[in-house]
Amino acid sequence: MYMKRTLSVLAASAIIITATSISHAAPSAKQQAVYSASASFIKEYKLDKSELAPPLLYDLNNDGKDEVILTTAKYEITDSDLYIGVYSLANGKKITVRHDQDTNGIPAQIRRVKNKTYKNCIALSTHGTTGFEAFGVEVLTLRNNKLTNVASFEAEGEGENNFVIDLNKDGYHEFAALEVESGIGADRLGFSGAANNITFRWDEAKKKYIQYGPDGIREDQRKPVGTLTTKQALDILIEAYKVEMSFDKPQSLKKIEAAMKPYFSHNFIYEFQGSLRPSSNGYSPTYMETDDFSSLMPSYNTKQKLTLKFNSDKTIAISSQNVEVQGEEGFVSTTAITTLVKTKYGWRIDSFDY
């Protein structure tokens, strides 16, 4: 009985070992092609295995069959030049290789991209190494067995999280990036400027990616900002006050910034956020919880005369109006003086005083 049980255990073990060996036996044809392509790529271009990003299987020439894409673009600072190799997944043989010399030290990465005109493409992005620096994108496809640039653009930074996005959920991709706004309206920040979220969207007629601002307007159709009128100034001042009064419940900094951007400069928003009181549910202005109204805009009156004075180049407007403001002992009459500045995206409130 003991012998039979032992033989049964040995037989079962043999079956398990055999099955395990079979499952880890010869690699598939695809795996073998990837191994062969990687080995050839490393040997021909004298690369170290550690310099390669994980292989990408993708139908880059849109023939219904994947290719093997090998690259040294790893989104990190490396000592090697940039190589992008495209190999056959059928036999592991080279189709084409691109070599960019003197690119060591520049972080780069490759992402799959769906383009409405050229279908399957890859995006090669390169990045500055510190702060706001050049963020460049080349969109490449495989044509006649050559990597072909079908579009390219540059920005001052890549978008938050994922820079390849599908804005309208149509299966084709756009790019999220950053634009640095400096100078007037952002000159009190104490660093290089304020970052605006912008996008690059494909124009099928022009066969290029067009930049769109944070307001959703395409840059090649943006109209110049005109001289501020009294009516426009009053509209901005009244709406800005409504925005500040809407923060009656704690909100995230991101939501507060989004609500303020159409009316306030980067300077104002940055300083306003610095005065907020944190809580477990978000942030609240001091004027909603205390008698400190120093960050609350004056409540302007559309029936009261508003005076505007401009600087010499009409990029700064000083508005003034007699108003009533909340003080420690109730409302008091005073003159509200608000500075508005002319930015790329319109006139914005930069500061106010009494």
GROMACS .gro file of C-alpha atoms in nm:
model
  354
    1MET     CA    1   0.000   0.000   0.000
    2TYR     CA    2   0.281   0.237   0.095
    3MET     CA    3   0.467   0.147  -0.229
    4LYS     CA    4   0.160   0.216  -0.445
    5ARG     CA    5   0.105   0.552  -0.275
    6THR     CA    6   0.473   0.645  -0.331
    7LEU     CA    7   0.455   0.547  -0.697
    8SER     CA    8   0.138   0.754  -0.736
    9VAL     CA    9   0.304   1.060  -0.582
   10LEU     CA   10   0.610   1.014  -0.804
   11ALA     CA   11   0.389   0.981  -1.112
   12ALA     CA   12   0.194   1.293  -1.023
   13SER     CA   13   0.517   1.484  -0.960
   14ALA     CA   14   0.649   1.372  -1.298
   15ILE     CA   15   0.334   1.500  -1.468
   16ILE     CA   16   0.365   1.837  -1.289
   17ILE     CA   17   0.737   1.868  -1.375
   18THR     CA   18   0.671   1.770  -1.736
   19ALA     CA   19   0.387   2.018  -1.769
   20THR     CA   20   0.599   2.294  -1.614
   21SER     CA   21   0.886   2.218  -1.848
   22ILE     CA   22   0.659   2.228  -2.149
   23SER     CA   23   0.506   2.561  -2.046
   24HIS     CA   24   0.856   2.714  -2.016
   25ALA     CA   25   0.991   2.539  -2.320
   26ALA     CA   26   1.064   2.706  -2.650
   27PRO     CA   27   0.962   3.071  -2.682
   28SER     CA   28   0.693   3.161  -2.930
   29ALA     CA   29   0.780   3.284  -3.277
   30LYS     CA   30   0.702   3.641  -3.170
   31GLN     CA   31   0.925   3.615  -2.864
   32GLN     CA   32   1.203   3.469  -3.074
   33ALA     CA   33   1.171   3.756  -3.323
   34VAL     CA   34   1.192   4.012  -3.042
   35TYR     CA   35   1.498   3.837  -2.893
   36SER     CA   36   1.664   3.822  -3.233
   37ALA     CA   37   1.585   4.187  -3.314
   38SER     CA   38   1.712   4.305  -2.974
   39ALA     CA   39   2.035   4.108  -3.007
   40SER     CA   40   2.098   4.245  -3.357
   41PHE     CA   41   2.016   4.600  -3.249
   42ILE     CA   42   2.252   4.584  -2.951
   43LYS     CA   43   2.534   4.423  -3.148
   44GLU     CA   44   2.518   4.642  -3.460
   45TYR     CA   45   2.505   4.971  -3.272
   46LYS     CA   46   2.732   4.865  -2.984
   47LEU     CA   47   2.472   4.927  -2.717
   48ASP     CA   48   2.438   4.788  -2.370
   49LYS     CA   49   2.121   4.596  -2.288
   50SER     CA   50   2.057   4.834  -1.998
   51GLU     CA   51   2.034   5.128  -2.242
   52LEU     CA   52   1.724   4.992  -2.414
   53ALA     CA   53   1.366   5.074  -2.328
   54PRO     CA   54   1.122   4.779  -2.324
   55PRO     CA   55   1.039   4.669  -2.681
   56LEU     CA   56   0.719   4.805  -2.831
   57LEU     CA   57   0.504   4.588  -3.059
   58TYR     CA   58   0.300   4.816  -3.287
   59ASP     CA   59   0.170   4.823  -3.642
   60LEU     CA   60   0.362   5.134  -3.744
   61ASN     CA   61   0.321   5.097  -4.122
   62ASN     CA   62  -0.053   5.024  -4.091
   63ASP     CA   63  -0.039   4.697  -4.284
   64GLY     CA   64  -0.224   4.500  -4.018
   65LYS     CA   65   0.094   4.340  -3.877
   66ASP     CA   66   0.295   4.455  -3.576
   67GLU     CA   67   0.658   4.559  -3.598
   68VAL     CA   68   0.916   4.550  -3.318
   69ILE     CA   69   1.020   4.901  -3.213
   70LEU     CA   70   1.344   4.922  -3.015
   71THR     CA   71   1.485   5.243  -2.873
   72THR     CA   72   1.721   5.402  -2.625
   73ALA     CA   73   1.450   5.663  -2.542
   74LYS     CA   74   1.384   5.584  -2.175
   75TYR     CA   75   1.265   5.921  -2.031
   76GLU     CA   76   1.582   5.950  -1.826
   77ILE     CA   77   1.923   6.108  -1.866
   78THR     CA   78   2.151   5.857  -2.043
   79ASP     CA   79   2.504   5.846  -2.181
   80SER     CA   80   2.396   5.707  -2.518
   81ASP     CA   81   2.275   5.869  -2.840
   82LEU     CA   82   1.916   5.828  -2.945
   83TYR     CA   83   1.844   5.518  -3.152
   84ILE     CA   84   1.504   5.406  -3.282
   85GLY     CA   85   1.500   5.071  -3.456
   86VAL     CA   86   1.211   4.910  -3.640
   87TYR     CA   87   1.236   4.535  -3.696
   88SER     CA   88   1.014   4.269  -3.850
   89LEU     CA   89   0.809   4.069  -3.603
   90ALA     CA   90   0.797   3.787  -3.858
   91ASN     CA   91   1.172   3.717  -3.861
   92GLY     CA   92   1.344   3.975  -3.637
   93LYS     CA   93   1.527   4.140  -3.929
   94LYS     CA   94   1.597   4.511  -3.944
   95ILE     CA   95   1.360   4.735  -4.141
   96THR     CA   96   1.516   5.070  -4.052
   97VAL     CA   97   1.708   5.245  -3.773
   98ARG     CA   98   1.725   5.613  -3.693
   99HIS     CA   99   2.033   5.744  -3.512
  100ASP     CA  100   2.039   6.096  -3.366
  101GLN     CA  101   2.395   6.187  -3.273
  102ASP     CA  102   2.503   6.400  -2.977
  103THR     CA  103   2.172   6.354  -2.798
  104ASN     CA  104   2.311   6.193  -2.484
  105GLY     CA  105   2.184   6.355  -2.166
  106ILE     CA  106   1.847   6.455  -2.315
  107PRO     CA  107   1.552   6.263  -2.165
  108ALA     CA  108   1.326   6.120  -2.435
  109GLN     CA  109   1.039   5.875  -2.464
  110ILE     CA  110   0.825   5.711  -2.730
  111ARG     CA  111   0.448   5.672  -2.712
  112ARG     CA  112   0.186   5.517  -2.939
  113VAL     CA  113  -0.027   5.779  -3.114
  114LYS     CA  114  -0.339   5.757  -3.330
  115ASN     CA  115  -0.349   6.029  -3.595
  116LYS     CA  116  -0.661   6.095  -3.803
  117THR     CA  117  -0.465   6.124  -4.128
  118TYR     CA  118  -0.170   5.888  -4.080
  119LYS     CA  119  -0.340   5.640  -3.841
  120ASN     CA  120  -0.083   5.449  -3.632
  121CYS     CA  121   0.214   5.668  -3.542
  122ILE     CA  122   0.463   5.708  -3.262
  123ALA     CA  123   0.541   6.030  -3.076
  124LEU     CA  124   0.904   6.092  -2.988
  125SER     CA  125   0.918   6.350  -2.711
  126THR     CA  126   1.232   6.515  -2.577
  127HIS     CA  127   1.252   6.713  -2.258
  128GLY     CA  128   1.459   6.982  -2.093
  129THR     CA  129   1.648   6.871  -1.785
  130THR     CA  130   1.550   7.148  -1.541
  131GLY     CA  131   1.247   7.371  -1.490
  132PHE     CA  132   1.056   7.507  -1.787
  133GLU     CA  133   1.262   7.404  -2.088
  134ALA     CA  134   1.196   7.287  -2.441
  135PHE     CA  135   0.947   7.005  -2.475
  136GLY     CA  136   0.962   6.882  -2.832
  137VAL     CA  137   0.743   6.627  -3.006
  138GLU     CA  138   0.799   6.452  -3.338
  139VAL     CA  139   0.518   6.240  -3.476
  140LEU     CA  140   0.660   5.956  -3.686
  141THR     CA  141   0.517   5.685  -3.905
  142LEU     CA  142   0.676   5.408  -4.115
  143ARG     CA  143   0.659   5.480  -4.489
  144ASN     CA  144   0.847   5.286  -4.755
  145ASN     CA  145   1.042   5.119  -4.475
  146LYS     CA  146   1.167   5.456  -4.343
  147LEU     CA  147   1.075   5.645  -4.029
  148THR     CA  148   0.902   5.956  -4.159
  149ASN     CA  149   0.825   6.276  -3.969
  150VAL     CA  150   0.465   6.378  -4.035
  151ALA     CA  151   0.443   6.659  -3.778
  152SER     CA  152   0.639   6.828  -3.500
  153PHE     CA  153   0.599   7.107  -3.245
  154GLU     CA  154   0.761   7.254  -2.937
  155ALA     CA  155   0.628   7.386  -2.606
  156GLU     CA  156   0.777   7.493  -2.274
  157GLY     CA  157   0.673   7.181  -2.087
  158GLU     CA  158   0.462   6.868  -2.111
  159GLY     CA  159   0.114   6.844  -1.966
  160GLU     CA  160   0.036   6.704  -1.627
  161ASN     CA  161   0.017   6.326  -1.596
  162ASN     CA  162  -0.021   6.202  -1.955
  163PHE     CA  163   0.084   6.426  -2.244
  164VAL     CA  164  -0.092   6.202  -2.502
  165ILE     CA  165  -0.467   6.249  -2.460
  166ASP     CA  166  -0.791   6.192  -2.649
  167LEU     CA  167  -0.986   6.510  -2.582
  168ASN     CA  168  -1.305   6.437  -2.774
  169LYS     CA  169  -1.299   6.057  -2.731
  170ASP     CA  170  -1.291   5.990  -3.106
  171GLY     CA  171  -1.002   5.742  -3.092
  172TYR     CA  172  -0.743   5.994  -3.214
  173HIS     CA  173  -0.490   6.172  -2.998
  174GLU     CA  174  -0.405   6.526  -2.902
  175PHE     CA  175  -0.113   6.647  -2.690
  176ALA     CA  176  -0.122   6.825  -2.355
  177ALA     CA  177   0.155   7.075  -2.291
  178LEU     CA  178   0.247   7.382  -2.087
  179GLU     CA  179   0.300   7.741  -2.187
  180VAL     CA  180   0.488   7.978  -1.956
  181GLU     CA  181   0.322   8.317  -1.913
  182SER     CA  182   0.562   8.576  -1.774
  183GLY     CA  183   0.579   8.953  -1.760
  184ILE     CA  184   0.273   9.165  -1.694
  185GLY     CA  185   0.022   8.985  -1.472
  186ALA     CA  186   0.286   8.733  -1.359
  187ASP     CA  187   0.572   8.962  -1.259
  188ARG     CA  188   0.529   8.926  -0.882
  189LEU     CA  189   0.561   8.548  -0.874
  190GLY     CA  190   0.933   8.545  -0.799
  191PHE     CA  191   1.018   8.268  -1.050
  192SER     CA  192   1.017   8.213  -1.426
  193GLY     CA  193   0.643   8.261  -1.473
  194ALA     CA  194   0.309   8.087  -1.450
  195ALA     CA  195   0.223   7.769  -1.637
  196ASN     CA  196  -0.085   7.755  -1.858
  197ASN     CA  197  -0.229   7.426  -1.976
  198ILE     CA  198  -0.241   7.423  -2.355
  199THR     CA  199  -0.312   7.155  -2.616
  200PHE     CA  200  -0.196   7.069  -2.966
  201ARG     CA  201  -0.476   6.936  -3.186
  202TRP     CA  202  -0.457   6.791  -3.536
  203ASP     CA  203  -0.583   7.001  -3.826
  204GLU     CA  204  -0.651   6.752  -4.104
  205ALA     CA  205  -0.670   7.018  -4.374
  206LYS     CA  206  -0.336   7.178  -4.281
  207LYS     CA  207  -0.174   6.845  -4.187
  208LYS     CA  208  -0.026   6.990  -3.869
  209TYR     CA  209  -0.088   7.019  -3.496
  210ILE     CA  210  -0.234   7.356  -3.396
  211GLN     CA  211  -0.183   7.508  -3.052
  212TYR     CA  212  -0.495   7.586  -2.849
  213GLY     CA  213  -0.486   7.811  -2.544
  214PRO     CA  214  -0.625   7.732  -2.197
  215ASP     CA  215  -0.944   7.911  -2.306
  216GLY     CA  216  -0.995   7.663  -2.592
  217ILE     CA  217  -0.919   7.914  -2.871
  218ARG     CA  218  -0.674   7.809  -3.142
  219GLU     CA  219  -0.374   8.039  -3.152
  220ASP     CA  220  -0.376   8.098  -3.528
  221GLN     CA  221  -0.728   8.242  -3.494
  222ARG     CA  222  -0.681   8.440  -3.173
  223LYS     CA  223  -0.773   8.808  -3.202
  224PRO     CA  224  -0.558   9.074  -3.035
  225VAL     CA  225  -0.686   9.203  -2.702
  226GLY     CA  226  -0.823   9.554  -2.747
  227THR     CA  227  -0.825   9.862  -2.524
  228LEU     CA  228  -1.039   9.815  -2.214
  229THR     CA  229  -1.373   9.998  -2.214
  230THR     CA  230  -1.560  10.116  -1.905
  231LYS     CA  231  -1.836   9.861  -1.966
  232GLN     CA  232  -1.586   9.576  -2.005
  233ALA     CA  233  -1.408   9.681  -1.688
  234LEU     CA  234  -1.733   9.690  -1.489
  235ASP     CA  235  -1.834   9.349  -1.621
  236ILE     CA  236  -1.498   9.201  -1.512
  237LEU     CA  237  -1.510   9.367  -1.169
  238ILE     CA  238  -1.867   9.256  -1.097
  239GLU     CA  239  -1.810   8.898  -1.212
  240ALA     CA  240  -1.484   8.879  -1.015
  241TYR     CA  241  -1.668   8.976  -0.697
  242LYS     CA  242  -1.927   8.703  -0.764
  243VAL     CA  243  -1.647   8.448  -0.805
  244GLU     CA  244  -1.489   8.543  -0.473
  245MET     CA  245  -1.826   8.524  -0.298
  246SER     CA  246  -1.886   8.176  -0.445
  247PHE     CA  247  -1.614   8.029  -0.223
  248ASP     CA  248  -1.858   7.987   0.067
  249LYS     CA  249  -1.759   7.622   0.104
  250PRO     CA  250  -1.407   7.473   0.114
  251GLN     CA  251  -1.273   7.385  -0.231
  252SER     CA  252  -0.956   7.245  -0.379
  253LEU     CA  253  -0.685   7.488  -0.493
  254LYS     CA  254  -0.731   7.359  -0.847
  255LYS     CA  255  -1.104   7.447  -0.850
  256ILE     CA  256  -1.041   7.787  -0.695
  257GLU     CA  257  -0.775   7.866  -0.956
  258ALA     CA  258  -0.998   7.752  -1.244
  259ALA     CA  259  -1.285   7.975  -1.123
  260MET     CA  260  -1.056   8.280  -1.087
  261LYS     CA  261  -0.854   8.253  -1.411
  262PRO     CA  262  -1.106   8.426  -1.642
  263TYR     CA  263  -1.098   8.742  -1.426
  264PHE     CA  264  -0.776   8.755  -1.222
  265SER     CA  265  -0.406   8.768  -1.311
  266HIS     CA  266  -0.158   8.500  -1.210
  267ASN     CA  267  -0.017   8.746  -0.955
  268PHE     CA  268  -0.355   8.793  -0.788
  269ILE     CA  269  -0.442   8.422  -0.785
  270TYR     CA  270  -0.104   8.326  -0.638
  271GLU     CA  271  -0.134   8.584  -0.358
  272PHE     CA  272  -0.501   8.498  -0.298
  273GLN     CA  273  -0.418   8.128  -0.260
  274GLY     CA  274  -0.149   8.219  -0.008
  275SER     CA  275  -0.415   8.380   0.214
  276LEU     CA  276  -0.652   8.081   0.213
  277ARG     CA  277  -0.727   7.882   0.525
  278PRO     CA  278  -0.680   7.502   0.489
  279SER     CA  279  -0.928   7.251   0.626
  280SER     CA  280  -0.995   6.881   0.588
  281ASN     CA  281  -1.235   6.953   0.300
  282GLY     CA  282  -1.021   7.202   0.108
  283TYR     CA  283  -0.946   7.575   0.133
  284SER     CA  284  -1.156   7.878   0.227
  285PRO     CA  285  -1.093   8.256   0.208
  286THR     CA  286  -1.038   8.436   0.538
  287TYR     CA  287  -1.331   8.669   0.468
  288MET     CA  288  -1.572   8.375   0.482
  289GLU     CA  289  -1.468   8.277   0.834
  290THR     CA  290  -1.324   8.592   0.998
  291ASP     CA  291  -1.348   8.970   0.992
  292ASP     CA  292  -1.043   8.990   0.765
  293PHE     CA  293  -1.179   9.124   0.432
  294SER     CA  294  -0.840   9.225   0.289
  295SER     CA  295  -0.859   8.971   0.004
  296LEU     CA  296  -1.224   9.036  -0.086
  297MET     CA  297  -1.288   9.245  -0.398
  298PRO     CA  298  -1.500   9.559  -0.364
  299SER     CA  299  -1.862   9.524  -0.474
  300TYR     CA  300  -1.883   9.757  -0.774
  301ASN     CA  301  -2.207   9.926  -0.881
  302THR     CA  302  -2.315   9.933  -1.247
  303LYS     CA  303  -2.514  10.252  -1.183
  304GLN     CA  304  -2.220  10.434  -1.030
  305LYS     CA  305  -1.960  10.614  -1.242
  306LEU     CA  306  -1.638  10.418  -1.302
  307THR     CA  307  -1.323  10.605  -1.397
  308LEU     CA  308  -1.043  10.446  -1.602
  309LYS     CA  309  -0.688  10.575  -1.635
  310PHE     CA  310  -0.428  10.404  -1.857
  311ASN     CA  311  -0.051  10.392  -1.865
  312SER     CA  312   0.130  10.518  -2.178
  313ASP     CA  313   0.109  10.193  -2.377
  314LYS     CA  314  -0.243  10.111  -2.254
  315THR     CA  315  -0.145   9.778  -2.099
  316ILE     CA  316  -0.243   9.881  -1.746
  317ALA     CA  317  -0.576  10.036  -1.647
  318ILE     CA  318  -0.653  10.187  -1.307
  319SER     CA  319  -1.024  10.183  -1.229
  320SER     CA  320  -1.180  10.382  -0.948
  321GLN     CA  321  -1.531  10.410  -0.809
  322ASN     CA  322  -1.693  10.529  -0.486
  323VAL     CA  323  -1.819  10.218  -0.308
  324GLU     CA  324  -1.932  10.089   0.027
  325VAL     CA  325  -1.720   9.817   0.185
  326GLN     CA  326  -1.756   9.595   0.487
  327GLY     CA  327  -1.551   9.717   0.781
  328GLU     CA  328  -1.512   9.595   1.137
  329GLU     CA  329  -1.809   9.808   1.249
  330GLY     CA  330  -2.025   9.780   0.937
  331PHE     CA  331  -2.022   9.936   0.590
  332VAL     CA  332  -1.814  10.245   0.518
  333SER     CA  333  -1.790  10.466   0.208
  334THR     CA  334  -1.456  10.479   0.028
  335THR     CA  335  -1.296  10.486  -0.316
  336ALA     CA  336  -1.209  10.146  -0.460
  337ILE     CA  337  -0.902  10.143  -0.685
  338THR     CA  338  -0.845   9.831  -0.893
  339THR     CA  339  -0.559   9.765  -1.133
  340LEU     CA  340  -0.634   9.563  -1.446
  341VAL     CA  341  -0.362   9.440  -1.681
  342LYS     CA  342  -0.371   9.344  -2.047
  343THR     CA  343  -0.262   8.983  -2.098
  344LYS     CA  344  -0.256   8.755  -2.399
  345TYR     CA  345  -0.592   8.609  -2.291
  346GLY     CA  346  -0.768   8.936  -2.202
  347TRP     CA  347  -0.784   9.196  -1.927
  348ARG     CA  348  -0.731   9.062  -1.576
  349ILE     CA  349  -0.753   9.208  -1.224
  350ASP     CA  350  -0.400   9.237  -1.084
  351SER     CA  351  -0.459   9.414  -0.752
  352PHE     CA  352  -0.698   9.641  -0.564
  353ASP     CA  353  -0.684   9.896  -0.286
  354TYR     CA  354  -0.897  10.158  -0.110
   0.00000   0.00000   0.00000
